[in-house]
PDB file of N, CA, C and O in Angstrom:
ATOM      1  N   UNK A   1     -46.435 -15.306-141.013  1.00 61.00           N
ATOM      2  CA  UNK A   1     -47.202 -16.680-141.506  1.00 61.00           C
ATOM      3  C   UNK A   1     -46.531 -17.497-141.633  1.00 61.00           C
ATOM      4  O   UNK A   1     -45.311 -17.957-142.127  1.00 61.00           O
ATOM      5  N   UNK A   2     -47.049 -18.936-141.007  1.00 59.00           N
ATOM      6  CA  UNK A   2     -46.689 -20.231-140.946  1.00 59.00           C
ATOM      7  C   UNK A   2     -47.349 -20.902-141.508  1.00 59.00           C
ATOM      8  O   UNK A   2     -48.242 -21.389-142.197  1.00 59.00           O
ATOM      9  N   UNK A   3     -46.581 -22.375-142.039  1.00 62.00           N
ATOM     10  CA  UNK A   3     -46.798 -23.232-143.426  1.00 62.00           C
ATOM     11  C   UNK A   3     -46.575 -24.721-143.025  1.00 62.00           C
ATOM     12  O   UNK A   3     -46.521 -24.956-142.320  1.00 62.00           O
ATOM     13  N   UNK A   4     -47.983 -25.379-142.926  1.00 62.00           N
ATOM     14  CA  UNK A   4     -48.004 -27.352-142.665  1.00 62.00           C
ATOM     15  C   UNK A   4     -47.090 -27.536-144.075  1.00 62.00           C
ATOM     16  O   UNK A   4     -46.497 -29.006-143.051  1.00 62.00           O
ATOM     17  N   UNK A   5     -46.880 -27.116-145.053  1.00 61.00           N
ATOM     18  CA  UNK A   5     -46.078 -28.357-145.807  1.00 61.00           C
ATOM     19  C   UNK A   5     -44.402 -27.729-145.447  1.00 61.00           C
ATOM     20  O   UNK A   5     -43.450 -28.704-145.700  1.00 61.00           O
ATOM     21  N   UNK A   6     -43.995 -26.648-144.821  1.00 67.00           N
ATOM     22  CA  UNK A   6     -42.911 -26.180-143.870  1.00 67.00           C
ATOM     23  C   UNK A   6     -42.829 -25.734-143.162  1.00 67.00           C
ATOM     24  O   UNK A   6     -42.808 -24.757-142.427  1.00 67.00           O
ATOM     25  N   UNK A   7     -42.633 -26.910-142.335  1.00 68.00           N
ATOM     26  CA  UNK A   7     -42.640 -26.244-140.657  1.00 68.00           C
ATOM     27  C   UNK A   7     -42.276 -25.448-139.962  1.00 68.00           C
ATOM     28  O   UNK A   7     -41.857 -24.443-139.365  1.00 68.00           O
ATOM     29  N   UNK A   8     -41.019 -25.333-140.713  1.00 73.00           N
ATOM     30  CA  UNK A   8     -40.351 -24.514-139.698  1.00 73.00           C
ATOM     31  C   UNK A   8     -39.983 -23.566-140.970  1.00 73.00           C
ATOM     32  O   UNK A   8     -38.880 -22.258-140.401  1.00 73.00           O
ATOM     33  N   UNK A   9     -40.806 -22.810-141.607  1.00 73.00           N
ATOM     34  CA  UNK A   9     -40.651 -21.486-143.010  1.00 73.00           C
ATOM     35  C   UNK A   9     -41.402 -21.017-142.276  1.00 73.00           C
ATOM     36  O   UNK A   9     -42.301 -21.032-141.635  1.00 73.00           O
ATOM     37  N   UNK A  10     -41.011 -19.285-141.836  1.00 77.00           N
ATOM     38  CA  UNK A  10     -41.528 -18.477-141.461  1.00 77.00           C
ATOM     39  C   UNK A  10     -41.512 -17.393-142.607  1.00 77.00           C
ATOM     40  O   UNK A  10     -40.723 -16.482-142.810  1.00 77.00           O
ATOM     41  N   UNK A  11     -42.610 -17.189-143.642  1.00 81.00           N
ATOM     42  CA  UNK A  11     -42.231 -15.859-144.272  1.00 81.00           C
ATOM     43  C   UNK A  11     -43.040 -14.405-143.296  1.00 81.00           C
ATOM     44  O   UNK A  11     -44.715 -14.151-142.902  1.00 81.00           O
ATOM     45  N   UNK A  12     -42.471 -12.910-143.507  1.00 85.00           N
ATOM     46  CA  UNK A  12     -43.344 -12.325-143.267  1.00 85.00           C
ATOM     47  C   UNK A  12     -43.474 -11.555-144.986  1.00 85.00           C
ATOM     48  O   UNK A  12     -42.521 -11.234-145.644  1.00 85.00           O
ATOM     49  N   UNK A  13     -44.687 -11.388-145.092  1.00 91.00           N
ATOM     50  CA  UNK A  13     -45.246  -9.927-146.467  1.00 91.00           C
ATOM     51  C   UNK A  13     -44.759  -9.099-146.080  1.00 91.00           C
ATOM     52  O   UNK A  13     -44.614  -8.422-144.989  1.00 91.00           O
ATOM     53  N   UNK A  14     -44.076  -8.404-147.702  1.00 93.00           N
ATOM     54  CA  UNK A  14     -43.828  -6.185-147.549  1.00 93.00           C
ATOM     55  C   UNK A  14     -44.883  -6.285-146.950  1.00 93.00           C
ATOM     56  O   UNK A  14     -45.545  -4.889-146.196  1.00 93.00           O
ATOM     57  N   UNK A  15     -46.167  -6.929-147.447  1.00 94.00           N
ATOM     58  CA  UNK A  15     -47.722  -6.032-146.649  1.00 94.00           C
ATOM     59  C   UNK A  15     -48.766  -6.764-146.044  1.00 94.00           C
ATOM     60  O   UNK A  15     -48.762  -7.708-147.445  1.00 94.00           O
ATOM     61  N   UNK A  16     -49.524  -7.166-145.639  1.00 93.00           N
ATOM     62  CA  UNK A  16     -50.534  -8.321-145.015  1.00 93.00           C
ATOM     63  C   UNK A  16     -51.755  -8.087-144.547  1.00 93.00           C
ATOM     64  O   UNK A  16     -51.891  -6.442-143.510  1.00 93.00           O
ATOM     65  N   UNK A  17     -52.872  -7.854-145.142  1.00 93.00           N
ATOM     66  CA  UNK A  17     -54.049  -7.450-144.395  1.00 93.00           C
ATOM     67  C   UNK A  17     -55.253  -8.528-144.368  1.00 93.00           C
ATOM     68  O   UNK A  17     -55.080 -10.361-144.835  1.00 93.00           O
ATOM     69  N   UNK A  18     -55.770  -8.646-142.953  1.00 92.00           N
ATOM     70  CA  UNK A  18     -56.928  -9.679-142.237  1.00 92.00           C
ATOM     71  C   UNK A  18     -58.225  -9.144-142.343  1.00 92.00           C
ATOM     72  O   UNK A  18     -57.885  -7.544-141.140  1.00 92.00           O
ATOM     73  N   UNK A  19     -58.744  -9.645-142.883  1.00 93.00           N
ATOM     74  CA  UNK A  19     -60.444  -8.786-142.122  1.00 93.00           C
ATOM     75  C   UNK A  19     -60.533  -9.700-141.098  1.00 93.00           C
ATOM     76  O   UNK A  19     -60.443 -10.691-140.070  1.00 93.00           O
ATOM     77  N   UNK A  20     -61.485  -7.942-140.726  1.00 91.00           N
ATOM     78  CA  UNK A  20     -61.900  -8.131-139.276  1.00 91.00           C
ATOM     79  C   UNK A  20     -63.060  -9.835-138.718  1.00 91.00           C
ATOM     80  O   UNK A  20     -63.818 -10.224-139.936  1.00 91.00           O
ATOM     81  N   UNK A  21     -62.571  -9.804-137.750  1.00 91.00           N
ATOM     82  CA  UNK A  21     -63.240 -11.165-137.207  1.00 91.00           C
ATOM     83  C   UNK A  21     -62.354 -12.279-137.507  1.00 91.00           C
ATOM     84  O   UNK A  21     -62.829 -13.652-136.981  1.00 91.00           O
ATOM     85  N   UNK A  22     -61.472 -12.217-138.168  1.00 90.00           N
ATOM     86  CA  UNK A  22     -60.823 -13.834-138.304  1.00 90.00           C
ATOM     87  C   UNK A  22     -60.226 -13.918-137.036  1.00 90.00           C
ATOM     88  O   UNK A  22     -59.416 -15.554-136.836  1.00 90.00           O
ATOM     89  N   UNK A  23     -59.497 -12.821-136.190  1.00 85.00           N
ATOM     90  CA  UNK A  23     -59.195 -13.479-135.025  1.00 85.00           C
ATOM     91  C   UNK A  23     -59.914 -13.343-133.743  1.00 85.00           C
ATOM     92  O   UNK A  23     -60.706 -12.453-134.062  1.00 85.00           O
ATOM     93  N   UNK A  24     -59.306 -14.481-132.761  1.00 82.00           N
ATOM     94  CA  UNK A  24     -59.952 -14.031-131.301  1.00 82.00           C
ATOM     95  C   UNK A  24     -60.156 -12.825-130.994  1.00 82.00           C
ATOM     96  O   UNK A  24     -59.186 -12.704-130.663  1.00 82.00           O
ATOM     97  N   UNK A  25     -60.916 -12.186-130.632  1.00 84.00           N
ATOM     98  CA  UNK A  25     -61.994 -11.200-129.702  1.00 84.00           C
ATOM     99  C   UNK A  25     -61.098  -9.816-131.093  1.00 84.00           C
ATOM    100  O   UNK A  25     -61.197  -9.266-130.078  1.00 84.00           O
ATOM    101  N   UNK A  26     -60.884 -10.112-131.862  1.00 84.00           N
ATOM    102  CA  UNK A  26     -60.325  -8.963-133.119  1.00 84.00           C
ATOM    103  C   UNK A  26     -59.170  -8.328-133.023  1.00 84.00           C
ATOM    104  O   UNK A  26     -58.343  -7.688-132.749  1.00 84.00           O
ATOM    105  N   UNK A  27     -58.307  -9.359-132.751  1.00 83.00           N
ATOM    106  CA  UNK A  27     -57.275  -8.817-131.512  1.00 83.00           C
ATOM    107  C   UNK A  27     -55.905  -9.295-132.509  1.00 83.00           C
ATOM    108  O   UNK A  27     -56.175 -10.596-132.284  1.00 83.00           O
ATOM    109  N   UNK A  28     -54.933  -8.863-132.992  1.00 82.00           N
ATOM    110  CA  UNK A  28     -53.345  -9.525-133.544  1.00 82.00           C
ATOM    111  C   UNK A  28     -52.875 -10.310-132.909  1.00 82.00           C
ATOM    112  O   UNK A  28     -52.603  -9.629-131.411  1.00 82.00           O
ATOM    113  N   UNK A  29     -52.058 -11.609-132.736  1.00 80.00           N
ATOM    114  CA  UNK A  29     -51.468 -11.995-131.965  1.00 80.00           C
ATOM    115  C   UNK A  29     -50.071 -10.764-131.823  1.00 80.00           C
ATOM    116  O   UNK A  29     -50.032 -10.646-132.631  1.00 80.00           O
ATOM    117  N   UNK A  30     -49.370 -11.189-130.975  1.00 83.00           N
ATOM    118  CA  UNK A  30     -47.960 -10.791-130.627  1.00 83.00           C
ATOM    119  C   UNK A  30     -47.382 -12.106-131.540  1.00 83.00           C
ATOM    120  O   UNK A  30     -48.113 -12.696-131.161  1.00 83.00           O
ATOM    121  N   UNK A  31     -46.246 -11.429-131.988  1.00 75.00           N
ATOM    122  CA  UNK A  31     -45.753 -12.303-132.499  1.00 75.00           C
ATOM    123  C   UNK A  31     -46.136 -12.587-133.808  1.00 75.00           C
ATOM    124  O   UNK A  31     -46.753 -11.628-134.262  1.00 75.00           O
ATOM    125  N   UNK A  32     -45.970 -14.240-134.576  1.00 73.00           N
ATOM    126  CA  UNK A  32     -46.178 -14.624-135.378  1.00 73.00           C
ATOM    127  C   UNK A  32     -47.421 -14.606-136.062  1.00 73.00           C
ATOM    128  O   UNK A  32     -48.193 -14.995-135.033  1.00 73.00           O
ATOM    129  N   UNK A  33     -48.336 -14.938-136.378  1.00 74.00           N
ATOM    130  CA  UNK A  33     -49.505 -14.560-137.428  1.00 74.00           C
ATOM    131  C   UNK A  33     -49.778 -16.522-136.997  1.00 74.00           C
ATOM    132  O   UNK A  33     -49.225 -16.455-137.937  1.00 74.00           O
ATOM    133  N   UNK A  34     -51.095 -16.702-136.720  1.00 76.00           N
ATOM    134  CA  UNK A  34     -50.971 -18.459-137.078  1.00 76.00           C
ATOM    135  C   UNK A  34     -51.800 -18.654-138.184  1.00 76.00           C
ATOM    136  O   UNK A  34     -52.329 -19.464-138.345  1.00 76.00           O
ATOM    137  N   UNK A  35     -52.441 -17.634-138.465  1.00 84.00           N
ATOM    138  CA  UNK A  35     -53.766 -18.026-140.205  1.00 84.00           C
ATOM    139  C   UNK A  35     -52.840 -16.944-141.269  1.00 84.00           C
ATOM    140  O   UNK A  35     -52.321 -15.776-141.365  1.00 84.00           O
ATOM    141  N   UNK A  36     -53.629 -17.338-141.939  1.00 88.00           N
ATOM    142  CA  UNK A  36     -53.309 -17.748-143.439  1.00 88.00           C
ATOM    143  C   UNK A  36     -54.020 -15.578-143.320  1.00 88.00           C
ATOM    144  O   UNK A  36     -54.926 -15.703-143.452  1.00 88.00           O
ATOM    145  N   UNK A  37     -54.055 -14.899-144.131  1.00 92.00           N
ATOM    146  CA  UNK A  37     -53.994 -13.210-144.445  1.00 92.00           C
ATOM    147  C   UNK A  37     -54.509 -13.622-145.547  1.00 92.00           C
ATOM    148  O   UNK A  37     -54.405 -14.253-146.716  1.00 92.00           O
ATOM    149  N   UNK A  38     -55.668 -12.825-145.747  1.00 95.00           N
ATOM    150  CA  UNK A  38     -56.765 -12.840-147.097  1.00 95.00           C
ATOM    151  C   UNK A  38     -56.089 -12.050-148.126  1.00 95.00           C
ATOM    152  O   UNK A  38     -56.583 -12.300-149.131  1.00 95.00           O
ATOM    153  N   UNK A  39     -55.102 -11.337-147.605  1.00 97.00           N
ATOM    154  CA  UNK A  39     -53.970 -10.459-148.868  1.00 97.00           C
ATOM    155  C   UNK A  39     -52.566 -10.495-148.330  1.00 97.00           C
ATOM    156  O   UNK A  39     -51.967 -10.000-146.877  1.00 97.00           O
ATOM    157  N   UNK A  40     -51.738 -10.672-149.320  1.00 96.00           N
ATOM    158  CA  UNK A  40     -50.511 -10.881-148.624  1.00 96.00           C
ATOM    159  C   UNK A  40     -49.487 -10.275-149.994  1.00 96.00           C
ATOM    160  O   UNK A  40     -49.541 -10.532-151.696  1.00 96.00           O
ATOM    161  N   UNK A  41     -48.412  -9.056-149.943  1.00 97.00           N
ATOM    162  CA  UNK A  41     -48.219  -8.224-150.819  1.00 97.00           C
ATOM    163  C   UNK A  41     -46.560  -8.535-150.742  1.00 97.00           C
ATOM    164  O   UNK A  41     -45.729  -8.414-149.813  1.00 97.00           O
ATOM    165  N   UNK A  42     -46.246  -8.763-151.880  1.00 97.00           N
ATOM    166  CA  UNK A  42     -44.509  -9.288-151.951  1.00 97.00           C
ATOM    167  C   UNK A  42     -43.881  -7.239-152.985  1.00 97.00           C
ATOM    168  O   UNK A  42     -44.541  -7.187-153.632  1.00 97.00           O
ATOM    169  N   UNK A  43     -42.969  -7.049-152.808  1.00 97.00           N
ATOM    170  CA  UNK A  43     -42.408  -5.561-153.198  1.00 97.00           C
ATOM    171  C   UNK A  43     -41.004  -6.412-153.819  1.00 97.00           C
ATOM    172  O   UNK A  43     -40.580  -6.374-152.733  1.00 97.00           O
ATOM    173  N   UNK A  44     -41.119  -6.617-154.859  1.00 96.00           N
ATOM    174  CA  UNK A  44     -39.660  -6.902-155.647  1.00 96.00           C
ATOM    175  C   UNK A  44     -38.415  -6.485-155.257  1.00 96.00           C
ATOM    176  O   UNK A  44     -38.870  -4.798-156.237  1.00 96.00           O
ATOM    177  N   UNK A  45     -37.808  -6.710-154.149  1.00 94.00           N
ATOM    178  CA  UNK A  45     -36.570  -5.416-154.719  1.00 94.00           C
ATOM    179  C   UNK A  45     -35.267  -5.806-156.354  1.00 94.00           C
ATOM    180  O   UNK A  45     -35.492  -7.102-156.283  1.00 94.00           O
ATOM    181  N   UNK A  46     -34.423  -5.076-156.118  1.00 92.00           N
ATOM    182  CA  UNK A  46     -33.555  -5.468-156.976  1.00 92.00           C
ATOM    183  C   UNK A  46     -32.301  -6.311-156.746  1.00 92.00           C
ATOM    184  O   UNK A  46     -31.824  -7.028-158.101  1.00 92.00           O
ATOM    185  N   UNK A  47     -32.307  -7.264-155.892  1.00 94.00           N
ATOM    186  CA  UNK A  47     -31.766  -8.369-156.036  1.00 94.00           C
ATOM    187  C   UNK A  47     -33.068  -9.374-155.934  1.00 94.00           C
ATOM    188  O   UNK A  47     -32.576 -10.449-155.481  1.00 94.00           O
ATOM    189  N   UNK A  48     -33.770  -9.462-155.844  1.00 94.00           N
ATOM    190  CA  UNK A  48     -34.646 -10.628-155.850  1.00 94.00           C
ATOM    191  C   UNK A  48     -34.298 -11.914-156.678  1.00 94.00           C
ATOM    192  O   UNK A  48     -34.677 -10.808-157.976  1.00 94.00           O
ATOM    193  N   UNK A  49     -34.635 -12.900-157.008  1.00 94.00           N
ATOM    194  CA  UNK A  49     -34.609 -13.528-158.460  1.00 94.00           C
ATOM    195  C   UNK A  49     -36.123 -13.976-158.406  1.00 94.00           C
ATOM    196  O   UNK A  49     -37.119 -13.790-158.025  1.00 94.00           O
ATOM    197  N   UNK A  50     -36.692 -14.635-160.115  1.00 93.00           N
ATOM    198  CA  UNK A  50     -37.762 -14.935-160.522  1.00 93.00           C
ATOM    199  C   UNK A  50     -38.138 -16.037-159.399  1.00 93.00           C
ATOM    200  O   UNK A  50     -39.261 -16.026-158.895  1.00 93.00           O
ATOM    201  N   UNK A  51     -37.256 -17.033-159.583  1.00 96.00           N
ATOM    202  CA  UNK A  51     -37.175 -18.373-158.642  1.00 96.00           C
ATOM    203  C   UNK A  51     -37.958 -17.848-157.144  1.00 96.00           C
ATOM    204  O   UNK A  51     -38.468 -18.379-156.543  1.00 96.00           O
ATOM    205  N   UNK A  52     -37.091 -16.611-156.254  1.00 94.00           N
ATOM    206  CA  UNK A  52     -37.520 -16.873-155.227  1.00 94.00           C
ATOM    207  C   UNK A  52     -38.183 -16.562-155.108  1.00 94.00           C
ATOM    208  O   UNK A  52     -39.801 -16.526-153.947  1.00 94.00           O
ATOM    209  N   UNK A  53     -39.390 -15.252-156.041  1.00 95.00           N
ATOM    210  CA  UNK A  53     -40.889 -14.953-155.622  1.00 95.00           C
ATOM    211  C   UNK A  53     -41.990 -15.427-155.991  1.00 95.00           C
ATOM    212  O   UNK A  53     -42.161 -16.287-155.498  1.00 95.00           O
ATOM    213  N   UNK A  54     -41.361 -16.761-157.045  1.00 95.00           N
ATOM    214  CA  UNK A  54     -42.329 -17.557-157.439  1.00 95.00           C
ATOM    215  C   UNK A  54     -42.573 -18.535-155.996  1.00 95.00           C
ATOM    216  O   UNK A  54     -42.964 -19.109-156.351  1.00 95.00           O
ATOM    217  N   UNK A  55     -41.416 -19.005-155.857  1.00 92.00           N
ATOM    218  CA  UNK A  55     -41.411 -19.412-154.630  1.00 92.00           C
ATOM    219  C   UNK A  55     -42.227 -19.209-152.976  1.00 92.00           C
ATOM    220  O   UNK A  55     -42.929 -19.724-152.589  1.00 92.00           O
ATOM    221  N   UNK A  56     -41.919 -17.877-153.300  1.00 93.00           N
ATOM    222  CA  UNK A  56     -42.944 -17.223-152.424  1.00 93.00           C
ATOM    223  C   UNK A  56     -44.701 -17.045-152.471  1.00 93.00           C
ATOM    224  O   UNK A  56     -44.950 -17.545-151.243  1.00 93.00           O
ATOM    225  N   UNK A  57     -44.514 -17.213-153.560  1.00 95.00           N
ATOM    226  CA  UNK A  57     -46.083 -17.071-154.126  1.00 95.00           C
ATOM    227  C   UNK A  57     -46.798 -18.859-153.630  1.00 95.00           C
ATOM    228  O   UNK A  57     -47.388 -18.685-153.361  1.00 95.00           O
ATOM    229  N   UNK A  58     -46.084 -19.332-154.238  1.00 92.00           N
ATOM    230  CA  UNK A  58     -45.903 -20.942-154.137  1.00 92.00           C
ATOM    231  C   UNK A  58     -46.561 -21.026-152.481  1.00 92.00           C
ATOM    232  O   UNK A  58     -47.203 -22.206-152.293  1.00 92.00           O
ATOM    233  N   UNK A  59     -45.281 -20.354-151.930  1.00 90.00           N
ATOM    234  CA  UNK A  59     -45.524 -21.594-150.131  1.00 90.00           C
ATOM    235  C   UNK A  59     -47.222 -20.321-149.420  1.00 90.00           C
ATOM    236  O   UNK A  59     -47.960 -21.084-149.002  1.00 90.00           O
ATOM    237  N   UNK A  60     -46.834 -18.716-149.834  1.00 92.00           N
ATOM    238  CA  UNK A  60     -48.214 -18.287-149.802  1.00 92.00           C
ATOM    239  C   UNK A  60     -49.864 -18.959-150.296  1.00 92.00           C
ATOM    240  O   UNK A  60     -50.536 -19.427-148.766  1.00 92.00           O
ATOM    241  N   UNK A  61     -49.912 -19.243-151.237  1.00 93.00           N
ATOM    242  CA  UNK A  61     -50.822 -20.588-151.691  1.00 93.00           C
ATOM    243  C   UNK A  61     -51.468 -21.852-150.939  1.00 93.00           C
ATOM    244  O   UNK A  61     -52.216 -21.837-150.377  1.00 93.00           O
ATOM    245  N   UNK A  62     -50.065 -22.246-150.527  1.00 89.00           N
ATOM    246  CA  UNK A  62     -49.936 -23.753-150.245  1.00 89.00           C
ATOM    247  C   UNK A  62     -50.730 -22.759-148.637  1.00 89.00           C
ATOM    248  O   UNK A  62     -51.076 -23.924-147.907  1.00 89.00           O
ATOM    249  N   UNK A  63     -50.368 -21.826-147.938  1.00 88.00           N
ATOM    250  CA  UNK A  63     -50.720 -21.879-146.368  1.00 88.00           C
ATOM    251  C   UNK A  63     -52.316 -21.445-146.483  1.00 88.00           C
ATOM    252  O   UNK A  63     -52.715 -21.119-145.313  1.00 88.00           O
ATOM    253  N   UNK A  64     -53.038 -20.693-147.297  1.00 91.00           N
ATOM    254  CA  UNK A  64     -53.826 -20.770-147.663  1.00 91.00           C
ATOM    255  C   UNK A  64     -54.260 -19.053-147.485  1.00 91.00           C
ATOM    256  O   UNK A  64     -55.110 -18.512-147.507  1.00 91.00           O
ATOM    257  N   UNK A  65     -53.329 -18.327-148.689  1.00 94.00           N
ATOM    258  CA  UNK A  65     -53.282 -17.016-148.880  1.00 94.00           C
ATOM    259  C   UNK A  65     -54.175 -17.233-149.844  1.00 94.00           C
ATOM    260  O   UNK A  65     -54.036 -17.538-150.975  1.00 94.00           O
ATOM    261  N   UNK A  66     -55.361 -16.392-149.726  1.00 96.00           N
ATOM    262  CA  UNK A  66     -56.112 -16.390-151.334  1.00 96.00           C
ATOM    263  C   UNK A  66     -55.917 -15.224-152.776  1.00 96.00           C
ATOM    264  O   UNK A  66     -56.405 -15.722-152.886  1.00 96.00           O
ATOM    265  N   UNK A  67     -55.083 -14.007-151.814  1.00 98.00           N
ATOM    266  CA  UNK A  67     -54.735 -13.350-152.950  1.00 98.00           C
ATOM    267  C   UNK A  67     -53.082 -12.781-152.139  1.00 98.00           C
ATOM    268  O   UNK A  67     -53.042 -12.019-151.567  1.00 98.00           O
ATOM    269  N   UNK A  68     -52.996 -12.334-153.752  1.00 98.00           N
ATOM    270  CA  UNK A  68     -51.410 -12.621-153.477  1.00 98.00           C
ATOM    271  C   UNK A  68     -50.924 -11.565-154.311  1.00 98.00           C
ATOM    272  O   UNK A  68     -51.075 -12.012-155.841  1.00 98.00           O
ATOM    273  N   UNK A  69     -50.622  -9.974-153.873  1.00 98.00           N
ATOM    274  CA  UNK A  69     -50.360  -9.150-154.742  1.00 98.00           C
ATOM    275  C   UNK A  69     -48.606  -8.991-155.246  1.00 98.00           C
ATOM    276  O   UNK A  69     -47.717  -8.508-154.299  1.00 98.00           O
ATOM    277  N   UNK A  70     -48.134  -9.706-156.239  1.00 98.00           N
ATOM    278  CA  UNK A  70     -46.251  -8.610-156.130  1.00 98.00           C
ATOM    279  C   UNK A  70     -46.565  -7.296-156.849  1.00 98.00           C
ATOM    280  O   UNK A  70     -46.773  -7.353-158.089  1.00 98.00           O
ATOM    281  N   UNK A  71     -45.104  -6.495-156.757  1.00 97.00           N
ATOM    282  CA  UNK A  71     -45.605  -5.367-156.968  1.00 97.00           C
ATOM    283  C   UNK A  71     -43.943  -5.479-156.867  1.00 97.00           C
ATOM    284  O   UNK A  71     -42.830  -5.846-156.213  1.00 97.00           O
ATOM    285  N   UNK A  72     -43.532  -4.964-158.875  1.00 96.00           N
ATOM    286  CA  UNK A  72     -42.105  -4.339-159.211  1.00 96.00           C
ATOM    287  C   UNK A  72     -42.615  -3.103-160.079  1.00 96.00           C
ATOM    288  O   UNK A  72     -42.471  -2.796-160.031  1.00 96.00           O
ATOM    289  N   UNK A  73     -41.796  -2.457-158.874  1.00 95.00           N
ATOM    290  CA  UNK A  73     -41.692  -1.146-159.190  1.00 95.00           C
ATOM    291  C   UNK A  73     -40.615  -0.283-160.000  1.00 95.00           C
ATOM    292  O   UNK A  73     -41.674   0.235-160.718  1.00 95.00           O
ATOM    293  N   UNK A  74     -39.616  -1.342-160.423  1.00 93.00           N
ATOM    294  CA  UNK A  74     -38.324  -0.934-161.335  1.00 93.00           C
ATOM    295  C   UNK A  74     -39.616  -0.519-162.779  1.00 93.00           C
ATOM    296  O   UNK A  74     -39.761  -0.429-163.398  1.00 93.00           O
ATOM    297  N   UNK A  75     -40.618  -2.137-162.985  1.00 93.00           N
ATOM    298  CA  UNK A  75     -41.206  -2.844-163.913  1.00 93.00           C
ATOM    299  C   UNK A  75     -42.641  -1.473-163.926  1.00 93.00           C
ATOM    300  O   UNK A  75     -43.679  -1.841-165.051  1.00 93.00           O
ATOM    301  N   UNK A  76     -43.073  -0.864-162.767  1.00 96.00           N
ATOM    302  CA  UNK A  76     -43.838  -0.523-162.960  1.00 96.00           C
ATOM    303  C   UNK A  76     -45.865  -1.665-162.931  1.00 96.00           C
ATOM    304  O   UNK A  76     -46.732  -0.888-163.870  1.00 96.00           O
ATOM    305  N   UNK A  77     -45.171  -3.111-162.606  1.00 97.00           N
ATOM    306  CA  UNK A  77     -46.350  -3.552-162.408  1.00 97.00           C
ATOM    307  C   UNK A  77     -47.246  -4.152-161.277  1.00 97.00           C
ATOM    308  O   UNK A  77     -45.659  -4.512-160.533  1.00 97.00           O
ATOM    309  N   UNK A  78     -48.210  -4.978-161.384  1.00 97.00           N
ATOM    310  CA  UNK A  78     -48.727  -6.042-160.375  1.00 97.00           C
ATOM    311  C   UNK A  78     -48.557  -7.342-160.841  1.00 97.00           C
ATOM    312  O   UNK A  78     -49.999  -6.962-161.807  1.00 97.00           O
ATOM    313  N   UNK A  79     -48.472  -7.497-160.415  1.00 97.00           N
ATOM    314  CA  UNK A  79     -48.836  -9.444-161.153  1.00 97.00           C
ATOM    315  C   UNK A  79     -49.751  -9.951-160.171  1.00 97.00           C
ATOM    316  O   UNK A  79     -49.760  -9.860-158.521  1.00 97.00           O
ATOM    317  N   UNK A  80     -50.926 -10.543-160.237  1.00 98.00           N
ATOM    318  CA  UNK A  80     -52.245 -10.701-159.147  1.00 98.00           C
ATOM    319  C   UNK A  80     -51.988 -12.351-159.225  1.00 98.00           C
ATOM    320  O   UNK A  80     -52.063 -12.662-160.266  1.00 98.00           O
ATOM    321  N   UNK A  81     -52.200 -12.884-158.193  1.00 97.00           N
ATOM    322  CA  UNK A  81     -52.830 -14.452-157.911  1.00 97.00           C
ATOM    323  C   UNK A  81     -53.314 -14.345-157.024  1.00 97.00           C
ATOM    324  O   UNK A  81     -53.359 -14.283-155.737  1.00 97.00           O
ATOM    325  N   UNK A  82     -54.428 -15.165-157.068  1.00 96.00           N
ATOM    326  CA  UNK A  82     -55.438 -16.023-156.437  1.00 96.00           C
ATOM    327  C   UNK A  82     -55.511 -17.729-156.094  1.00 96.00           C
ATOM    328  O   UNK A  82     -55.280 -18.138-157.194  1.00 96.00           O
ATOM    329  N   UNK A  83     -56.156 -17.778-155.455  1.00 91.00           N
ATOM    330  CA  UNK A  83     -55.950 -19.151-154.734  1.00 91.00           C
ATOM    331  C   UNK A  83     -57.170 -20.042-155.618  1.00 91.00           C
ATOM    332  O   UNK A  83     -56.691 -21.617-156.047  1.00 91.00           O
ATOM    333  N   UNK A  84     -57.807 -19.613-156.360  1.00 82.00           N
ATOM    334  CA  UNK A  84     -58.920 -20.553-157.301  1.00 82.00           C
ATOM    335  C   UNK A  84     -58.419 -20.308-159.050  1.00 82.00           C
ATOM    336  O   UNK A  84     -58.720 -20.509-160.108  1.00 82.00           O
TER     337      UNK A  84
END
């Protein structure tokens, strides 16, 4: 994902989903996508800090990702963030 508010930043969520019809000719590009996915999923790893996860969620929302799931396997939780 590329971010207009931070042009040199590229983030790759652990999982992402782009709905059919959003890519030209329904084909994902090679390399980095230039559009925000419809869903981004981050899986919290033991070395992640709350600040790092919050920054990622903020970046995804600013880039136009409408739905973000942050999953924490250790805590067996999922936090859902929506653009609205």
